[in-house]
Structure formats: C-alpha cells, structure tokens
Amino acid sequence: AQSVAQPEDQVNVAEGNPLTVKCTYSVSGNPYLFWYVQYPNRGLQFLLKYITGDNLVKGSYGFEAEFNKSQTSFHLKKPSALVSDSALYFCAVRDLRDYKLSFGAGTTVTVRA
Amino acid sequence: DTAVSQTPKYLVTQMGNDKSIKCEQNLGHDTMYWYKQDSKKFLKIMFSYNNKELIINETVPNRFSPKSPDKAHLNLHINSLELGDSAVYFCASSQGLGPRGEKLFFGSGTQLSVL
C-alpha cells in the first residue's frame, strides 16, 4: 500500500520569505511523486512531478521540489513567496506498479503581505 | 475552452433522492477519474476508467455507479442519497496510466449537499 503524509496542516509565511511545504511518502516500489495546488472553489492544478533523474524538480509558478530517497521525502519549496501563492497544497504518490494516485491530507499555505 | 468540465457546479437535494453528475473532457485523454473531497479537504479516489473500461473501483457503496459512454465522458450516478454523501466531487482526466506518470487535469468540482 502507498501513502503520503503532510505533517503540517498550515504554513504561514511573510511575502518574500522562503516557503517550504513538507511531504513524506511510503511505497513498496519506486515512486512517482506529484505536487498539486488547489485555489478556493477550484479543482486541483498540477505543479510538478518526479519520476526519475535529477532529484531537484522545477515546476510551475517558480516552485521546485527535492526528492530525497533516504528520507522518503519530497518537500515543495519556493525561494520567495507571493501573496497569490496562498492556497491548499497536496502531495501525491503513485507506485510504479499501481494505477492509483494517493493524496496527502493537504497543507494550507497563507502568505501575508 | 474548459479542459475538464463537470455539471452541475452545485447540487442540493433531499435524502433518498437519486442524482447524477456529468463530466466531459476535451483533451483527448484516455483515462478519467472521480474523486471525493470531504469537509476536511481529504481527497480520495472513487473510480477510474481507461478507454471506457473500469480499472479502479475503490471501496465505494453500490449506490454510486459510474458510466462512461465514450472516452470523453464519465458520469456519476448516485442512488438513495445519504447525509454522508455531502462532499465535493471532482472529475479528472489524464493521458493514460503509463510509465510517464501522467498528470491529472481536474474539473472545478461539484458541491453536493444532502439535506
């Protein structure tokens, strides 16, 4: 079985400061890892994914994520947060051998001006 | 053009009623999904169809029945609605299930409220 943990329900940062949203995963094989963002009253939007290769993955809106196999983590980062980054962020994992994408519980990010 | 569209956006109904939610994608994708998001924002897959074939059927009550008339459409019919069915239901699609870890494209959701 595969699972994702997002240990923080909420992350609050000031605009211009670095933003980190944490994610750890558990799969029996090699993982596909994803980050999605949900703005209020909207569906989820894809930010980035890790399949294989370079551990640092760059995505939309200036976000990046670092895959760390030894720590089974896939933290989302942005060097300088914007107020418009305030949203709900979901980490997701899929085992290579499984069709199902399992989502974490989500982390609400609030960026204050 | 909306890539994944679902209707209605809001659905308010009484317990015991039967209702349907429709989903259409114009991306030419082979795979479509239904997800349920509860009041705590937890997102859980319900069903997935690949080329009109059911490939994921999670532990969902029999009252929920998906129908895929063609690759571009995946509808969700719910019989005998219960209070616990109140949630936001998201339709999504992807290119396929293959080794590239295809990303999902989500609709904007249907907020179902059962009274």
PDB file of C-alpha atoms in Angstrom:
ATOM      1  CA  ALA A   1       0.000   0.000   0.000  1.00  0.00           C
ATOM      2  CA  GLN A   2       1.144   3.532  -0.673  1.00  0.00           C
ATOM      3  CA  SER A   3       0.597   6.609   1.448  1.00  0.00           C
ATOM      4  CA  VAL A   4       1.581  10.220   1.812  1.00  0.00           C
ATOM      5  CA  ALA A   5       1.987  12.312   4.950  1.00  0.00           C
ATOM      6  CA  GLN A   6       1.905  16.073   5.080  1.00  0.00           C
ATOM      7  CA  PRO A   7       2.841  16.791   8.698  1.00  0.00           C
ATOM      8  CA  GLU A   8       1.720  20.432   8.719  1.00  0.00           C
ATOM      9  CA  ASP A   9      -1.929  21.417   8.375  1.00  0.00           C
ATOM     10  CA  GLN A  10      -0.941  25.049   7.920  1.00  0.00           C
ATOM     11  CA  VAL A  11       2.122  27.011   6.897  1.00  0.00           C
ATOM     12  CA  ASN A  12       2.268  30.772   7.347  1.00  0.00           C
ATOM     13  CA  VAL A  13       4.992  32.910   5.805  1.00  0.00           C
ATOM     14  CA  ALA A  14       5.573  36.549   5.013  1.00  0.00           C
ATOM     15  CA  GLU A  15       5.707  37.628   1.389  1.00  0.00           C
ATOM     16  CA  GLY A  16       9.239  37.482   0.068  1.00  0.00           C
ATOM     17  CA  ASN A  17      10.327  34.792   2.518  1.00  0.00           C
ATOM     18  CA  PRO A  18      11.147  31.222   1.521  1.00  0.00           C
ATOM     19  CA  LEU A  19       8.276  28.759   1.541  1.00  0.00           C
ATOM     20  CA  THR A  20       8.586  25.046   2.319  1.00  0.00           C
ATOM     21  CA  VAL A  21       5.740  22.534   2.392  1.00  0.00           C
ATOM     22  CA  LYS A  22       6.729  19.117   3.719  1.00  0.00           C
ATOM     23  CA  CYS A  23       5.800  15.712   2.368  1.00  0.00           C
ATOM     24  CA  THR A  24       6.927  12.185   3.167  1.00  0.00           C
ATOM     25  CA  TYR A  25       5.797   9.090   1.344  1.00  0.00           C
ATOM     26  CA  SER A  26       5.620   5.343   1.657  1.00  0.00           C
ATOM     27  CA  VAL A  27       5.557   2.936  -1.291  1.00  0.00           C
ATOM     28  CA  SER A  28       6.709  -0.622  -1.782  1.00  0.00           C
ATOM     29  CA  GLY A  29       8.491   0.114  -5.048  1.00  0.00           C
ATOM     30  CA  ASN A  30       9.809   3.166  -6.865  1.00  0.00           C
ATOM     31  CA  PRO A  31       7.530   6.181  -6.532  1.00  0.00           C
ATOM     32  CA  TYR A  32       6.002   8.688  -8.851  1.00  0.00           C
ATOM     33  CA  LEU A  33       5.646  11.880  -6.782  1.00  0.00           C
ATOM     34  CA  PHE A  34       3.497  14.919  -7.508  1.00  0.00           C
ATOM     35  CA  TRP A  35       2.500  18.265  -6.096  1.00  0.00           C
ATOM     36  CA  TYR A  36      -0.866  19.829  -6.831  1.00  0.00           C
ATOM     37  CA  VAL A  37      -2.328  23.167  -5.728  1.00  0.00           C
ATOM     38  CA  GLN A  38      -5.986  23.976  -5.079  1.00  0.00           C
ATOM     39  CA  TYR A  39      -7.233  27.547  -5.042  1.00  0.00           C
ATOM     40  CA  PRO A  40     -10.578  28.295  -3.330  1.00  0.00           C
ATOM     41  CA  ASN A  41     -13.584  26.815  -5.149  1.00  0.00           C
ATOM     42  CA  ARG A  42     -11.372  25.375  -7.866  1.00  0.00           C
ATOM     43  CA  GLY A  43     -10.112  21.976  -8.912  1.00  0.00           C
ATOM     44  CA  LEU A  44      -6.553  20.868  -8.298  1.00  0.00           C
ATOM     45  CA  GLN A  45      -3.811  22.081 -10.629  1.00  0.00           C
ATOM     46  CA  PHE A  46      -0.610  20.219 -11.372  1.00  0.00           C
ATOM     47  CA  LEU A  47       2.587  21.892 -10.144  1.00  0.00           C
ATOM     48  CA  LEU A  48       5.352  19.367 -10.722  1.00  0.00           C
ATOM     49  CA  LYS A  49       6.303  15.713 -10.664  1.00  0.00           C
ATOM     50  CA  TYR A  50       9.263  13.444 -10.005  1.00  0.00           C
ATOM     51  CA  ILE A  51       9.600  10.229 -11.966  1.00  0.00           C
ATOM     52  CA  THR A  52      13.314   9.616 -12.217  1.00  0.00           C
ATOM     53  CA  GLY A  53      16.546  11.515 -12.793  1.00  0.00           C
ATOM     54  CA  ASP A  54      17.605  14.751 -11.130  1.00  0.00           C
ATOM     55  CA  ASN A  55      16.433  14.929  -7.529  1.00  0.00           C
ATOM     56  CA  LEU A  56      15.562  18.624  -7.857  1.00  0.00           C
ATOM     57  CA  VAL A  57      12.455  19.120  -9.942  1.00  0.00           C
ATOM     58  CA  LYS A  58      11.290  22.506 -11.175  1.00  0.00           C
ATOM     59  CA  GLY A  59       7.635  23.238 -11.775  1.00  0.00           C
ATOM     60  CA  SER A  60       5.049  25.919 -12.376  1.00  0.00           C
ATOM     61  CA  TYR A  61       4.917  29.359 -10.727  1.00  0.00           C
ATOM     62  CA  GLY A  62       8.531  29.202  -9.510  1.00  0.00           C
ATOM     63  CA  PHE A  63       8.025  26.125  -7.346  1.00  0.00           C
ATOM     64  CA  GLU A  64      10.530  23.312  -7.033  1.00  0.00           C
ATOM     65  CA  ALA A  65      10.703  20.095  -5.057  1.00  0.00           C
ATOM     66  CA  GLU A  66      13.531  17.923  -3.876  1.00  0.00           C
ATOM     67  CA  PHE A  67      13.300  14.153  -3.909  1.00  0.00           C
ATOM     68  CA  ASN A  68      15.212  12.504  -1.072  1.00  0.00           C
ATOM     69  CA  LYS A  69      15.116   8.740  -1.279  1.00  0.00           C
ATOM     70  CA  SER A  70      16.869   8.052   2.028  1.00  0.00           C
ATOM     71  CA  GLN A  71      14.420  10.249   3.923  1.00  0.00           C
ATOM     72  CA  THR A  72      11.464   9.286   1.694  1.00  0.00           C
ATOM     73  CA  SER A  73      10.631  12.959   1.363  1.00  0.00           C
ATOM     74  CA  PHE A  74       9.502  15.249  -1.428  1.00  0.00           C
ATOM     75  CA  HIS A  75       9.319  18.750   0.029  1.00  0.00           C
ATOM     76  CA  LEU A  76       7.926  21.613  -2.032  1.00  0.00           C
ATOM     77  CA  LYS A  77       9.864  24.875  -1.994  1.00  0.00           C
ATOM     78  CA  LYS A  78       9.715  28.384  -3.327  1.00  0.00           C
ATOM     79  CA  PRO A  79      12.555  30.841  -2.680  1.00  0.00           C
ATOM     80  CA  SER A  80      10.353  33.923  -2.392  1.00  0.00           C
ATOM     81  CA  ALA A  81       6.651  33.501  -1.614  1.00  0.00           C
ATOM     82  CA  LEU A  82       3.898  35.697  -3.041  1.00  0.00           C
ATOM     83  CA  VAL A  83       0.513  36.513  -1.538  1.00  0.00           C
ATOM     84  CA  SER A  84      -1.015  34.811  -4.585  1.00  0.00           C
ATOM     85  CA  ASP A  85       0.646  31.528  -3.506  1.00  0.00           C
ATOM     86  CA  SER A  86      -1.894  31.281  -0.678  1.00  0.00           C
ATOM     87  CA  ALA A  87      -3.752  28.046  -1.391  1.00  0.00           C
ATOM     88  CA  LEU A  88      -4.123  24.394  -0.395  1.00  0.00           C
ATOM     89  CA  TYR A  89      -1.215  22.193  -1.469  1.00  0.00           C
ATOM     90  CA  PHE A  90      -1.410  18.438  -1.953  1.00  0.00           C
ATOM     91  CA  CYS A  91       1.420  15.961  -2.231  1.00  0.00           C
ATOM     92  CA  ALA A  92       0.596  12.716  -4.047  1.00  0.00           C
ATOM     93  CA  VAL A  93       2.324   9.411  -4.708  1.00  0.00           C
ATOM     94  CA  ARG A  94       1.823   6.552  -7.093  1.00  0.00           C
ATOM     95  CA  ASP A  95       3.638   3.252  -7.023  1.00  0.00           C
ATOM     96  CA  LEU A  96       5.063   2.367 -10.442  1.00  0.00           C
ATOM     97  CA  ARG A  97       3.086  -0.860 -10.360  1.00  0.00           C
ATOM     98  CA  ASP A  98      -0.225   0.687  -9.348  1.00  0.00           C
ATOM     99  CA  TYR A  99      -2.678   2.908 -11.135  1.00  0.00           C
ATOM    100  CA  LYS A 100      -3.898   4.738  -8.067  1.00  0.00           C
ATOM    101  CA  LEU A 101      -2.702   8.169  -7.057  1.00  0.00           C
ATOM    102  CA  SER A 102      -2.835   8.659  -3.287  1.00  0.00           C
ATOM    103  CA  PHE A 103      -3.070  12.199  -1.958  1.00  0.00           C
ATOM    104  CA  GLY A 104      -1.902  13.613   1.337  1.00  0.00           C
ATOM    105  CA  ALA A 105      -4.304  15.489   3.596  1.00  0.00           C
ATOM    106  CA  GLY A 106      -3.194  18.837   2.224  1.00  0.00           C
ATOM    107  CA  THR A 107      -1.356  21.846   3.694  1.00  0.00           C
ATOM    108  CA  THR A 108      -2.932  25.275   3.727  1.00  0.00           C
ATOM    109  CA  VAL A 109      -0.400  27.952   2.865  1.00  0.00           C
ATOM    110  CA  THR A 110      -1.042  31.526   3.867  1.00  0.00           C
ATOM    111  CA  VAL A 111       1.321  34.210   2.642  1.00  0.00           C
ATOM    112  CA  ARG A 112       0.829  37.552   4.396  1.00  0.00           C
ATOM    113  CA  ALA A 113       1.693  40.846   2.783  1.00  0.00           C
TER     114      ALA A 113
ATOM    115  CA  ASP B   1     -12.266  26.282 -23.561  1.00  0.00           C
ATOM    116  CA  THR B   2     -12.601  24.365 -20.332  1.00  0.00           C
ATOM    117  CA  ALA B   3     -10.490  21.205 -20.477  1.00  0.00           C
ATOM    118  CA  VAL B   4     -12.461  19.182 -17.905  1.00  0.00           C
ATOM    119  CA  SER B   5     -15.971  20.387 -17.263  1.00  0.00           C
ATOM    120  CA  GLN B   6     -18.477  18.980 -14.842  1.00  0.00           C
ATOM    121  CA  THR B   7     -22.090  19.839 -14.204  1.00  0.00           C
ATOM    122  CA  PRO B   8     -23.770  20.895 -12.103  1.00  0.00           C
ATOM    123  CA  LYS B   9     -21.439  23.051 -10.012  1.00  0.00           C
ATOM    124  CA  TYR B  10     -23.799  22.932  -7.048  1.00  0.00           C
ATOM    125  CA  LEU B  11     -26.324  20.234  -6.207  1.00  0.00           C
ATOM    126  CA  VAL B  12     -28.665  20.486  -3.231  1.00  0.00           C
ATOM    127  CA  THR B  13     -31.049  17.605  -2.695  1.00  0.00           C
ATOM    128  CA  GLN B  14     -33.015  15.646  -0.134  1.00  0.00           C
ATOM    129  CA  MET B  15     -32.001  12.350   1.432  1.00  0.00           C
ATOM    130  CA  GLY B  16     -33.197   9.372  -0.558  1.00  0.00           C
ATOM    131  CA  ASN B  17     -33.142  11.096  -3.927  1.00  0.00           C
ATOM    132  CA  ASP B  18     -31.194   9.912  -6.969  1.00  0.00           C
ATOM    133  CA  LYS B  19     -28.874  12.337  -8.732  1.00  0.00           C
ATOM    134  CA  SER B  20     -26.250  12.416 -11.474  1.00  0.00           C
ATOM    135  CA  ILE B  21     -23.118  14.444 -12.062  1.00  0.00           C
ATOM    136  CA  LYS B  22     -21.765  14.722 -15.569  1.00  0.00           C
ATOM    137  CA  CYS B  23     -18.158  15.140 -16.685  1.00  0.00           C
ATOM    138  CA  GLU B  24     -16.656  15.813 -20.078  1.00  0.00           C
ATOM    139  CA  GLN B  25     -13.062  16.331 -21.156  1.00  0.00           C
ATOM    140  CA  ASN B  26     -11.901  17.790 -24.461  1.00  0.00           C
ATOM    141  CA  LEU B  27      -8.230  16.906 -24.043  1.00  0.00           C
ATOM    142  CA  GLY B  28      -8.371  13.641 -25.947  1.00  0.00           C
ATOM    143  CA  HIS B  29      -7.326  11.740 -22.823  1.00  0.00           C
ATOM    144  CA  ASP B  30      -7.828   8.013 -22.410  1.00  0.00           C
ATOM    145  CA  THR B  31      -8.347   7.949 -18.658  1.00  0.00           C
ATOM    146  CA  MET B  32     -10.932   9.600 -16.427  1.00  0.00           C
ATOM    147  CA  TYR B  33     -11.475   9.598 -12.676  1.00  0.00           C
ATOM    148  CA  TRP B  34     -13.902  10.513  -9.932  1.00  0.00           C
ATOM    149  CA  TYR B  35     -12.522  11.809  -6.651  1.00  0.00           C
ATOM    150  CA  LYS B  36     -14.397  12.731  -3.482  1.00  0.00           C
ATOM    151  CA  GLN B  37     -13.187  15.582  -1.263  1.00  0.00           C
ATOM    152  CA  ASP B  38     -14.684  15.625   2.208  1.00  0.00           C
ATOM    153  CA  SER B  39     -15.239  18.555   4.530  1.00  0.00           C
ATOM    154  CA  LYS B  40     -11.663  18.257   5.835  1.00  0.00           C
ATOM    155  CA  LYS B  41     -10.368  18.547   2.263  1.00  0.00           C
ATOM    156  CA  PHE B  42      -9.206  14.933   2.221  1.00  0.00           C
ATOM    157  CA  LEU B  43      -9.175  13.675  -1.370  1.00  0.00           C
ATOM    158  CA  LYS B  44      -9.959  10.051  -2.143  1.00  0.00           C
ATOM    159  CA  ILE B  45     -10.260   8.262  -5.444  1.00  0.00           C
ATOM    160  CA  MET B  46     -13.545   6.550  -6.177  1.00  0.00           C
ATOM    161  CA  PHE B  47     -13.369   5.260  -9.744  1.00  0.00           C
ATOM    162  CA  SER B  48     -11.191   5.320 -12.812  1.00  0.00           C
ATOM    163  CA  TYR B  49     -11.930   4.396 -16.407  1.00  0.00           C
ATOM    164  CA  ASN B  50      -9.344   3.786 -19.098  1.00  0.00           C
ATOM    165  CA  ASN B  51     -10.704   3.657 -22.652  1.00  0.00           C
ATOM    166  CA  LYS B  52     -14.205   3.152 -21.217  1.00  0.00           C
ATOM    167  CA  GLU B  53     -13.049   0.209 -19.104  1.00  0.00           C
ATOM    168  CA  LEU B  54     -13.356   0.350 -15.312  1.00  0.00           C
ATOM    169  CA  ILE B  55      -9.894  -0.092 -13.835  1.00  0.00           C
ATOM    170  CA  ILE B  56     -10.172   1.371 -10.344  1.00  0.00           C
ATOM    171  CA  ASN B  57     -13.168   0.738  -8.148  1.00  0.00           C
ATOM    172  CA  GLU B  58     -12.396   1.696  -4.588  1.00  0.00           C
ATOM    173  CA  THR B  59     -14.471   0.732  -1.589  1.00  0.00           C
ATOM    174  CA  VAL B  60     -17.476   2.777  -2.566  1.00  0.00           C
ATOM    175  CA  PRO B  61     -21.113   1.933  -1.750  1.00  0.00           C
ATOM    176  CA  ASN B  62     -23.075   0.268  -4.548  1.00  0.00           C
ATOM    177  CA  ARG B  63     -25.289   3.331  -4.585  1.00  0.00           C
ATOM    178  CA  PHE B  64     -22.545   5.014  -6.616  1.00  0.00           C
ATOM    179  CA  SER B  65     -22.379   3.923 -10.233  1.00  0.00           C
ATOM    180  CA  PRO B  66     -20.076   5.425 -12.842  1.00  0.00           C
ATOM    181  CA  LYS B  67     -20.928   5.328 -16.533  1.00  0.00           C
ATOM    182  CA  SER B  68     -18.573   6.045 -19.395  1.00  0.00           C
ATOM    183  CA  PRO B  69     -20.470   6.253 -22.708  1.00  0.00           C
ATOM    184  CA  ASP B  70     -17.257   7.213 -24.516  1.00  0.00           C
ATOM    185  CA  LYS B  71     -13.685   8.217 -23.699  1.00  0.00           C
ATOM    186  CA  ALA B  72     -14.590  11.864 -23.323  1.00  0.00           C
ATOM    187  CA  HIS B  73     -17.361  11.379 -20.773  1.00  0.00           C
ATOM    188  CA  LEU B  74     -17.574   9.887 -17.308  1.00  0.00           C
ATOM    189  CA  ASN B  75     -20.792  10.382 -15.397  1.00  0.00           C
ATOM    190  CA  LEU B  76     -21.508   9.548 -11.774  1.00  0.00           C
ATOM    191  CA  HIS B  77     -24.948   8.416 -10.692  1.00  0.00           C
ATOM    192  CA  ILE B  78     -25.833   8.243  -7.019  1.00  0.00           C
ATOM    193  CA  ASN B  79     -28.900   6.393  -5.745  1.00  0.00           C
ATOM    194  CA  SER B  80     -30.648   6.877  -2.419  1.00  0.00           C
ATOM    195  CA  LEU B  81     -28.538   9.796  -1.330  1.00  0.00           C
ATOM    196  CA  GLU B  82     -27.433   9.926   2.318  1.00  0.00           C
ATOM    197  CA  LEU B  83     -26.250  12.779   4.511  1.00  0.00           C
ATOM    198  CA  GLY B  84     -22.707  11.375   4.433  1.00  0.00           C
ATOM    199  CA  ASP B  85     -22.579  11.763   0.677  1.00  0.00           C
ATOM    200  CA  SER B  86     -22.293  15.517   1.101  1.00  0.00           C
ATOM    201  CA  ALA B  87     -18.896  16.465  -0.306  1.00  0.00           C
ATOM    202  CA  VAL B  88     -17.219  17.992  -3.318  1.00  0.00           C
ATOM    203  CA  TYR B  89     -16.867  15.551  -6.195  1.00  0.00           C
ATOM    204  CA  PHE B  90     -14.079  16.125  -8.682  1.00  0.00           C
ATOM    205  CA  CYS B  91     -13.758  14.669 -12.122  1.00  0.00           C
ATOM    206  CA  ALA B  92     -10.259  14.383 -13.591  1.00  0.00           C
ATOM    207  CA  SER B  93      -8.574  13.042 -16.685  1.00  0.00           C
ATOM    208  CA  SER B  94      -5.075  12.004 -17.748  1.00  0.00           C
ATOM    209  CA  GLN B  95      -3.322  10.978 -20.955  1.00  0.00           C
ATOM    210  CA  GLY B  96      -3.117   7.408 -19.704  1.00  0.00           C
ATOM    211  CA  LEU B  97      -1.791   5.203 -16.965  1.00  0.00           C
ATOM    212  CA  GLY B  98       1.638   4.679 -18.395  1.00  0.00           C
ATOM    213  CA  PRO B  99       5.215   4.986 -17.198  1.00  0.00           C
ATOM    214  CA  ARG B 100       5.423   8.749 -17.629  1.00  0.00           C
ATOM    215  CA  GLY B 101       3.312   9.274 -14.531  1.00  0.00           C
ATOM    216  CA  GLU B 102       0.776  11.307 -16.410  1.00  0.00           C
ATOM    217  CA  LYS B 103      -0.527  14.338 -14.582  1.00  0.00           C
ATOM    218  CA  LEU B 104      -4.189  14.753 -13.800  1.00  0.00           C
ATOM    219  CA  PHE B 105      -6.350  17.572 -15.072  1.00  0.00           C
ATOM    220  CA  PHE B 106      -9.202  18.343 -12.695  1.00  0.00           C
ATOM    221  CA  GLY B 107     -12.618  19.832 -13.188  1.00  0.00           C
ATOM    222  CA  SER B 108     -13.776  22.615 -10.888  1.00  0.00           C
ATOM    223  CA  GLY B 109     -15.861  20.296  -8.741  1.00  0.00           C
ATOM    224  CA  THR B 110     -19.494  19.644  -7.879  1.00  0.00           C
ATOM    225  CA  GLN B 111     -20.531  20.619  -4.381  1.00  0.00           C
ATOM    226  CA  LEU B 112     -23.176  18.112  -3.297  1.00  0.00           C
ATOM    227  CA  SER B 113     -25.269  18.951  -0.246  1.00  0.00           C
ATOM    228  CA  VAL B 114     -27.710  16.329   1.013  1.00  0.00           C
ATOM    229  CA  LEU B 115     -30.344  17.679   3.396  1.00  0.00           C
TER     230      LEU B 115
END
